[in-house]
Coordinates of C-alpha atoms and ligand atoms in Angstrom, one line a residue:
M1 CA 159.7 76.6 89.1
T2 CA 158.7 73.2 87.6
A3 CA 156.3 70.5 88.7
D4 CA 155.0 67.1 87.8
V5 CA 151.5 68.3 88.2
I6 CA 150.0 71.8 88.5
V7 CA 146.5 71.9 90.1
I8 CA 144.6 75.1 89.3
G9 CA 142.1 75.9 92.0
G10 CA 142.1 75.2 95.8
G11 CA 138.5 74.1 96.3
L12 CA 137.8 70.5 97.5
S13 CA 138.3 69.0 94.0
G14 CA 141.7 70.6 93.7
L15 CA 142.8 69.8 97.3
A16 CA 141.7 66.2 96.8
A17 CA 143.7 65.8 93.6
A18 CA 146.7 67.5 95.0
T19 CA 146.7 65.4 98.2
K20 CA 146.3 62.1 96.4
L21 CA 149.1 63.0 93.9
S22 CA 151.5 64.3 96.4
L23 CA 151.1 61.2 98.6
S24 CA 152.0 59.1 95.6
G25 CA 155.3 61.0 95.2
A26 CA 154.4 63.5 92.5
K27 CA 155.8 67.1 92.8
V28 CA 152.6 69.2 93.0
V29 CA 152.1 72.9 92.7
L30 CA 148.6 74.1 93.7
L31 CA 147.6 77.6 92.6
E32 CA 144.5 79.4 94.1
Q33 CA 143.4 82.8 92.9
K34 CA 142.0 83.8 96.3
S35 CA 143.8 84.5 99.5
I36 CA 142.0 81.5 101.1
L37 CA 141.6 77.9 100.2
G38 CA 138.5 75.8 100.3
G39 CA 136.6 77.4 97.4
R40 CA 132.9 77.1 98.1
T41 CA 133.5 75.5 101.4
Y42 CA 135.1 77.9 103.8
S43 CA 134.4 79.4 107.2
F44 CA 135.5 82.5 109.1
T45 CA 135.4 83.8 112.7
D46 CA 132.6 86.3 113.3
P47 CA 134.4 89.1 115.3
K48 CA 131.2 90.0 117.2
T49 CA 130.4 86.6 118.7
G50 CA 133.7 84.7 118.2
D51 CA 131.6 81.9 116.4
E52 CA 132.9 80.1 113.4
V53 CA 130.5 80.9 110.5
D54 CA 130.4 78.6 107.5
N55 CA 129.6 80.1 104.1
G56 CA 126.7 77.7 104.2
Q57 CA 125.8 74.7 106.4
H58 CA 126.9 71.5 104.6
I59 CA 125.4 68.1 105.3
L60 CA 127.1 64.8 104.3
V61 CA 125.8 61.3 104.2
G62 CA 127.5 57.9 104.7
A63 CA 127.4 57.4 101.0
Y64 CA 130.1 60.1 100.6
H65 CA 132.8 57.4 100.4
N66 CA 135.4 59.6 98.6
T67 CA 134.9 62.4 101.1
L68 CA 135.4 60.1 104.0
K69 CA 138.5 58.7 102.4
Y70 CA 139.8 62.3 101.9
L71 CA 139.1 63.3 105.5
D72 CA 140.8 60.1 106.6
L73 CA 143.9 61.0 104.6
I74 CA 144.1 64.4 106.1
G75 CA 143.1 63.2 109.6
T76 CA 139.9 65.1 110.3
K77 CA 137.2 62.5 109.9
H78 CA 136.7 62.5 113.7
F79 CA 135.2 66.0 113.4
L80 CA 132.1 64.5 111.7
K81 CA 129.2 63.6 114.0
R82 CA 127.5 60.5 112.7
Q83 CA 123.8 59.9 113.2
S84 CA 123.4 56.1 112.5
K85 CA 119.7 56.1 112.9
P86 CA 119.0 59.4 111.3
R87 CA 116.0 61.3 112.7
L88 CA 114.9 64.1 110.5
Y89 CA 112.5 66.7 112.0
F90 CA 110.0 68.5 109.8
H91 CA 107.7 71.3 110.9
H92 CA 104.4 71.8 109.1
P93 CA 102.5 75.2 109.5
Q94 CA 99.3 73.4 110.7
K95 CA 100.4 69.9 111.7
G96 CA 103.4 71.0 113.8
L97 CA 106.6 68.9 114.4
H98 CA 107.0 65.4 113.1
T99 CA 109.9 63.0 112.5
F100 CA 111.1 60.8 109.7
E101 CA 113.2 58.2 111.5
I102 CA 115.3 55.4 110.0
S103 CA 115.3 52.5 112.5
N104 CA 117.6 49.6 113.3
L105 CA 115.6 47.3 111.0
P106 CA 117.6 45.8 108.1
K107 CA 117.3 47.3 104.6
P108 CA 114.9 48.0 103.0
F109 CA 112.5 47.6 105.9
D110 CA 114.2 50.5 107.8
I111 CA 113.3 53.1 105.1
T112 CA 109.9 51.4 104.5
A113 CA 109.0 51.8 108.2
A114 CA 110.2 55.4 108.2
M115 CA 107.9 56.2 105.3
L116 CA 104.9 54.4 106.8
N117 CA 105.4 56.2 110.2
Y118 CA 105.8 59.7 108.7
K119 CA 102.5 61.0 110.1
I120 CA 102.4 64.5 108.5
L121 CA 100.9 62.6 105.5
S122 CA 97.7 60.5 105.5
F123 CA 98.1 56.8 105.5
R124 CA 97.2 56.6 101.8
E125 CA 99.9 59.1 101.0
R126 CA 102.5 57.3 103.1
N127 CA 101.7 54.1 101.3
K128 CA 102.2 55.8 98.0
L129 CA 105.7 57.0 99.1
L130 CA 106.7 53.4 98.8
R131 CA 106.2 53.5 95.0
V132 CA 109.3 55.6 94.7
G133 CA 111.3 52.9 96.6
L134 CA 109.9 50.2 94.3
E135 CA 110.8 52.2 91.3
L136 CA 114.4 52.6 92.5
K137 CA 114.7 48.9 93.2
R138 CA 114.2 48.0 89.6
W139 CA 117.1 50.3 88.5
N140 CA 118.3 49.5 85.0
E141 CA 119.2 51.2 81.8
K142 CA 115.6 51.6 80.7
L143 CA 114.8 53.4 83.9
E144 CA 117.9 55.6 83.5
R145 CA 116.7 56.6 80.0
K146 CA 113.2 57.4 81.3
L147 CA 114.6 59.4 84.2
S148 CA 117.0 61.3 81.9
L149 CA 114.0 62.9 80.2
L150 CA 112.1 63.9 83.3
S151 CA 112.3 66.6 85.9
V152 CA 112.0 65.5 89.6
E153 CA 108.6 67.0 89.7
S154 CA 107.3 65.1 86.6
W155 CA 108.9 61.9 87.9
L156 CA 107.1 62.2 91.2
D157 CA 103.9 62.9 89.4
S158 CA 104.4 59.8 87.3
L159 CA 104.6 57.8 90.5
N160 CA 101.3 59.4 91.7
Q161 CA 102.8 61.4 94.6
S162 CA 100.2 63.8 95.9
E163 CA 100.7 67.5 96.2
E164 CA 100.9 67.2 100.0
A165 CA 103.5 64.3 99.7
K166 CA 105.6 66.5 97.4
Q167 CA 105.4 69.6 99.6
C168 CA 105.8 67.8 102.9
F169 CA 108.4 65.2 102.1
W170 CA 110.0 65.2 98.7
Y171 CA 110.6 68.9 98.0
P172 CA 112.6 69.7 101.2
I173 CA 114.9 66.8 100.3
V174 CA 115.1 67.5 96.5
I175 CA 116.0 71.1 97.0
S176 CA 118.7 70.4 99.5
V177 CA 120.2 67.5 97.5
M178 CA 119.9 69.2 94.1
N179 CA 120.1 72.9 94.9
E180 CA 117.4 73.4 92.3
I181 CA 113.6 73.6 92.2
P182 CA 111.9 70.2 91.5
G183 CA 110.4 71.5 88.2
R184 CA 113.9 72.0 86.8
A185 CA 116.1 69.4 88.7
S186 CA 117.2 66.3 86.9
A187 CA 115.2 63.2 87.9
L188 CA 118.1 60.9 87.0
L189 CA 120.5 62.6 89.3
F190 CA 118.1 62.8 92.2
A191 CA 116.9 59.2 91.8
R192 CA 120.5 58.0 91.7
S193 CA 121.3 60.0 94.9
L194 CA 118.4 58.3 96.6
K195 CA 119.4 54.9 95.4
N196 CA 123.1 55.4 96.5
T197 CA 122.0 56.6 99.9
F198 CA 119.0 54.5 100.9
L199 CA 119.3 51.3 98.9
A200 CA 123.0 50.5 99.3
K201 CA 124.8 49.7 102.6
K202 CA 122.9 50.6 105.7
S203 CA 125.6 53.1 106.9
D204 CA 125.3 54.9 103.5
A205 CA 122.1 56.6 104.9
D206 CA 123.8 57.9 108.0
V207 CA 123.7 61.7 108.3
L208 CA 127.1 63.2 109.0
I209 CA 127.3 66.7 110.4
P210 CA 130.6 68.6 110.7
S211 CA 131.2 69.7 114.3
V212 CA 133.9 72.3 113.3
G213 CA 134.1 75.1 110.7
Q214 CA 134.6 74.0 107.1
T215 CA 138.1 75.4 106.9
K216 CA 139.2 73.3 109.8
L217 CA 137.5 70.2 108.5
Y218 CA 138.6 70.3 104.9
V219 CA 141.5 72.7 104.4
E220 CA 144.0 73.3 107.3
E221 CA 145.3 69.7 107.7
A222 CA 145.3 69.2 103.9
V223 CA 147.7 72.1 103.5
D224 CA 149.9 70.7 106.2
L225 CA 149.9 67.3 104.5
L226 CA 150.7 68.8 101.1
K227 CA 153.6 70.8 102.5
K228 CA 155.0 67.7 104.3
N229 CA 154.9 66.0 100.9
K230 CA 156.9 68.8 99.3
A231 CA 153.9 70.3 97.5
E232 CA 153.8 74.1 96.9
V233 CA 150.5 75.7 97.8
I234 CA 150.3 79.2 96.5
T235 CA 147.4 81.5 97.2
N236 CA 146.6 84.9 95.4
A237 CA 147.9 83.1 92.3
K238 CA 145.4 83.5 89.5
V239 CA 146.2 81.3 86.5
K240 CA 145.7 83.3 83.3
S241 CA 146.0 80.4 80.9
I242 CA 147.4 77.0 80.5
I243 CA 150.4 76.7 78.1
V244 CA 149.9 74.2 75.3
S245 CA 152.7 72.9 73.0
D246 CA 151.9 70.5 70.1
G247 CA 148.5 69.7 71.6
T248 CA 150.0 68.9 75.0
A249 CA 149.7 70.9 78.2
V250 CA 153.2 71.8 79.4
G251 CA 152.5 74.3 82.2
V252 CA 150.6 77.5 83.1
D253 CA 150.9 81.2 83.0
A254 CA 150.2 82.6 86.4
G255 CA 151.9 85.9 86.0
K256 CA 155.1 83.9 85.7
K257 CA 155.3 80.7 83.7
I258 CA 155.5 77.4 85.5
K259 CA 156.3 74.2 83.6
S260 CA 154.8 70.8 84.4
K261 CA 154.1 67.4 82.9
Y262 CA 150.4 67.6 83.7
V263 CA 147.8 70.3 84.5
I264 CA 144.5 69.7 86.3
S265 CA 141.9 72.4 86.2
S266 CA 139.6 72.3 89.3
V267 CA 137.9 75.6 88.7
P268 CA 134.1 76.1 88.3
Y269 CA 132.6 75.8 84.8
Y270 CA 132.5 79.5 84.4
N271 CA 136.2 80.0 84.8
V272 CA 137.4 77.3 82.4
A273 CA 137.2 79.2 79.1
Q274 CA 139.6 81.8 80.3
L275 CA 142.3 79.1 80.9
I276 CA 142.0 77.6 77.4
P277 CA 144.0 78.8 74.4
K278 CA 141.6 80.4 71.9
S279 CA 142.2 77.8 69.2
Y280 CA 140.5 75.2 71.5
L281 CA 137.5 77.2 72.5
N282 CA 135.4 76.0 69.5
H283 CA 135.9 72.3 70.6
I284 CA 132.4 71.0 71.5
M285 CA 133.6 70.2 75.1
F286 CA 134.5 73.8 75.9
N287 CA 131.8 75.3 73.6
E288 CA 129.0 73.5 75.5
L289 CA 130.1 75.2 78.8
N290 CA 128.0 78.1 77.6
L291 CA 124.9 76.0 78.3
F292 CA 125.7 75.7 82.1
E293 CA 123.9 78.0 84.5
S294 CA 124.2 78.5 88.3
S295 CA 121.8 78.2 91.1
P296 CA 122.1 80.2 94.3
I297 CA 122.0 79.4 98.1
I298 CA 121.4 81.9 100.8
S299 CA 122.5 81.3 104.4
I300 CA 121.0 83.5 107.1
N301 CA 122.9 83.4 110.4
L302 CA 121.0 84.8 113.4
W303 CA 122.0 85.3 117.0
F304 CA 119.3 85.9 119.7
D305 CA 119.5 86.9 123.3
R306 CA 118.3 83.4 124.4
K307 CA 118.0 79.8 123.3
V308 CA 115.3 79.6 120.7
M309 CA 115.2 76.0 119.4
D310 CA 115.7 72.7 121.2
I311 CA 116.5 70.3 118.3
E312 CA 119.7 70.1 116.2
F313 CA 118.1 70.8 112.8
V314 CA 114.7 70.9 111.2
G315 CA 113.2 71.1 107.7
L316 CA 110.5 73.7 107.4
I317 CA 107.5 72.9 105.1
K318 CA 105.7 75.4 102.9
R319 CA 108.0 78.3 104.1
N320 CA 110.8 80.2 102.5
L321 CA 113.4 78.8 104.9
Q322 CA 114.0 75.2 104.1
W323 CA 116.4 73.9 106.8
V324 CA 117.2 75.5 110.1
F325 CA 120.3 74.5 112.1
N326 CA 121.0 75.0 115.8
R327 CA 124.7 75.8 115.3
R328 CA 125.8 75.6 119.0
R329 CA 124.2 72.2 119.4
I330 CA 126.0 71.1 116.2
T331 CA 129.4 72.4 117.3
G332 CA 128.9 71.1 120.8
D333 CA 130.1 74.4 122.4
A334 CA 128.8 74.1 125.9
T335 CA 130.3 77.4 127.0
K336 CA 127.7 79.4 125.2
P337 CA 123.8 79.2 125.1
E338 CA 122.2 77.7 122.1
N339 CA 121.2 81.0 120.7
Y340 CA 122.9 80.9 117.2
I341 CA 120.7 79.7 114.3
S342 CA 121.7 79.2 110.7
A343 CA 118.9 79.0 108.2
V344 CA 119.3 77.9 104.6
I345 CA 117.4 78.6 101.3
S346 CA 118.7 76.5 98.5
G347 CA 117.6 76.9 94.8
A348 CA 117.1 80.5 95.9
G349 CA 116.5 82.1 92.5
D350 CA 113.4 83.9 93.8
E351 CA 115.0 85.2 97.0
I352 CA 118.5 86.1 95.9
H353 CA 117.4 89.7 94.9
L354 CA 116.0 90.4 98.4
T355 CA 118.2 92.7 100.5
K356 CA 119.9 91.4 103.6
D357 CA 117.5 93.3 105.9
E358 CA 114.5 91.8 104.0
L359 CA 115.9 88.3 104.3
V360 CA 116.6 88.7 108.0
K361 CA 113.1 90.1 108.6
M362 CA 111.5 87.2 106.7
A363 CA 113.7 84.6 108.5
V364 CA 112.9 86.0 112.0
G365 CA 109.2 86.1 111.1
E366 CA 109.2 82.4 110.1
L367 CA 111.3 81.3 113.1
K368 CA 108.7 83.1 115.4
E369 CA 106.0 81.0 113.8
V370 CA 107.9 77.8 114.3
F371 CA 109.6 78.2 117.7
P372 CA 107.5 79.8 120.5
E373 CA 110.7 80.6 122.4
C374 CA 111.7 82.9 119.6
R375 CA 108.6 85.2 120.0
N376 CA 110.0 87.2 122.9
A377 CA 113.6 86.9 121.9
Q378 CA 115.7 89.9 120.7
L379 CA 117.9 89.5 117.7
T380 CA 121.5 90.5 118.6
N381 CA 123.5 89.8 115.5
A382 CA 122.8 88.7 111.8
I383 CA 125.1 87.7 109.0
V384 CA 123.6 86.9 105.6
I385 CA 125.7 85.1 103.0
K386 CA 124.5 85.0 99.4
E387 CA 126.3 82.4 97.3
K388 CA 125.0 83.5 93.9
R389 CA 126.8 80.7 92.1
A390 CA 126.6 78.1 94.8
T391 CA 126.4 75.2 92.3
Y392 CA 125.7 74.6 88.7
S393 CA 122.0 74.2 87.9
A394 CA 121.4 70.4 87.7
T395 CA 119.0 70.1 84.8
N396 CA 118.7 67.2 82.3
E397 CA 120.0 69.3 79.5
V398 CA 123.2 69.9 81.4
E399 CA 123.4 66.4 82.8
S400 CA 123.9 65.1 79.2
I401 CA 126.9 67.4 78.5
R402 CA 128.9 67.3 81.8
P403 CA 132.4 66.7 80.6
N404 CA 134.7 63.8 81.5
P405 CA 138.1 64.6 83.0
E406 CA 140.0 63.9 79.8
T407 CA 140.1 66.9 77.4
P408 CA 141.2 67.4 73.7
I409 CA 144.4 68.8 75.2
K410 CA 146.8 66.0 76.1
N411 CA 147.8 65.9 79.8
F412 CA 145.2 68.5 80.7
Y413 CA 142.3 67.2 82.9
L414 CA 139.1 68.7 84.4
A415 CA 137.9 68.2 87.9
G416 CA 135.1 69.9 89.8
D417 CA 131.6 69.2 91.1
W418 CA 130.2 70.2 87.7
T419 CA 132.1 67.6 85.7
N420 CA 130.6 64.2 84.8
T421 CA 130.6 62.6 88.2
G422 CA 127.1 61.0 88.1
L423 CA 126.3 62.9 91.2
P424 CA 124.7 66.3 91.9
A425 CA 127.0 69.2 92.7
T426 CA 128.3 68.1 96.1
I427 CA 131.3 67.8 98.2
E428 CA 131.4 64.1 97.3
G429 CA 131.2 64.9 93.5
A430 CA 134.0 67.4 93.9
I431 CA 136.3 65.1 95.8
Q432 CA 135.5 62.1 93.6
S433 CA 136.5 64.2 90.5
G434 CA 139.8 65.3 92.1
F435 CA 140.7 61.7 93.0
K436 CA 139.7 60.5 89.4
C437 CA 142.2 63.0 87.8
A438 CA 144.9 61.9 90.2
E439 CA 144.2 58.3 89.2
L440 CA 144.3 59.1 85.5
I441 CA 147.7 60.8 85.9
A442 CA 149.1 58.0 88.0
I443 CA 148.2 55.4 85.3
N444 CA 149.6 57.5 82.4
Ligands
LIG501 C1 126.2 77.5 100.5 C2 126.5 76.2 100.0 C3 126.0 75.1 100.6 C4 126.3 73.8 100.1 N1 125.8 72.7 100.8 C5 126.3 71.4 100.5 C6 125.9 70.3 101.2 O1 125.2 70.4 102.2 N2 126.4 69.1 100.9 C7 127.2 68.9 99.8 O2 127.7 67.8 99.5 N3 127.6 70.0 99.0 C8 127.1 71.3 99.3 N4 127.5 72.3 98.6 C9 128.3 72.1 97.3 C10 129.8 72.0 97.6 O3 130.3 73.0 98.4 C11 130.5 72.1 96.3 O4 130.0 71.1 95.4 C12 132.1 72.0 96.4 O5 132.6 72.7 97.4 C13 132.7 72.4 95.0 O6 134.1 72.2 95.0 P1 135.0 72.4 93.7 O7 136.4 72.1 94.1 O8 134.3 71.7 92.6 O9 134.8 74.0 93.3 P2 135.2 75.3 94.1 O10 135.0 75.1 95.6 O11 134.5 76.4 93.4 O12 136.8 75.5 93.9 C14 137.3 76.1 92.7 C15 138.5 77.0 93.1 O13 139.1 77.4 91.9 C16 139.6 78.7 92.1 N5 139.8 79.4 90.8 C17 139.0 79.7 89.9 N6 139.6 80.2 88.8 C18 140.9 80.2 89.1 C19 142.1 80.6 88.4 N7 142.1 81.1 87.1 N8 143.3 80.5 89.0 C20 143.4 79.9 90.3 N9 142.3 79.5 91.0 C21 141.1 79.7 90.4 C22 138.4 79.4 92.9 O14 138.8 80.6 93.5 C23 138.0 78.2 93.8 O15 138.7 78.3 95.1 C24 127.2 73.6 99.0 C25 127.7 74.8 98.4 C26 127.4 76.0 98.9 C27 128.0 77.2 98.2

């Protein structure tokens, strides 16, 4: 078998690269080591309830331009529900339920009004939230240099954000965007995400929630499109190494040898070294991969004998659970009661060692405190998914060494959410990186 381009890995970065290339006429072979595609975004049917369960609830925003383009290409963009005036609910243990609502006002008055109306905080604290917006508005190289030395926590401290403002507003957002605790997360990446989302086009701040399982949203139609464009999509195909001749990638060894003009790796950082010929491993680009670490996410899926929450999703303040999603409201399945909840703990370094029973007990206990309807409800089913290596840990140290797609091996490119996308480890970063590799190959 020969190909123009071999794509190693069938996560979103690999699927994006393969789709783009095959649409431009390249003969693509995509090799995925697992039996399913989608990588860290997949879903499965729970045999007990018949519900589609995601490996973790994913949230998108309007600023995910590459993701929207990808979904447009494969024809599944209509499965995203768009909130054009996002209303985020937050629940505080003493102050109860409050909203952070972005109005119809033009930018930047929409976000300013949302901050000033966020009544969990005192008026003084709400006013101080605006300092963050003012800082972002004066974005320039000097600010980027300052941010590249700070954690999110120290950046927020430098802008005089109170402990309450951090706990009740910033941290729930930081942890879900960065999948890292604020004391470790890179201020540069977080601030850039805020700027891209809230200070660009108004629709960039829209919240987009998938109404179907992730495999249906990202994978199934992509595979159909690839096959229509004569691409080969091969699962259970672990690539052992790339084949390099005279400094140029000429194919891969996946049990059998496959020749190609170009090779794209879209595997996570911890799988790259095994693909590279030993003679290249001391190159600084590959050597520095040892400095990357991972950060976990836990998803706790719970089914009760009755409806327990009456809103679509809510951020919990000062609790272990960070965001709680009403899955049936999200999927719009009117044939069943709204009794299926998915709760998320990102940056879950402290919780990852708890057993599944301990996590379920803790989650049910917190839900009972937040939702009165939950107090008399019986738990009927629980599925806990621990993604130990959900994303790379987005610290400043790692931000400065994330590699570009070009490598010291000619015609061998790197894609993946961990590469130098300028974004945190997200769907958007993954898809952007896949598209970038496709572009580089097209112009070569
Ligand atoms: C629980 C959870 C929640 C998340 N929530 C959000 C969210 O709300 N919003 C957001 O934007 N992002 C979120 N993310 C992050 C997002 O899912 C990832 O950034 C993205 O899916 C990464 O895609 P990727 O293609 O870079 O890597 P991967 O998905 O890891 O794909 C790499 C693929 O390469 C394959 N592979 C590895 N080695 C080989 C080999 N030798 N041969 C063949 N194949 C190989 C792997 O099996 C895998 O399928 C979340 C992630 C998790 C886990």
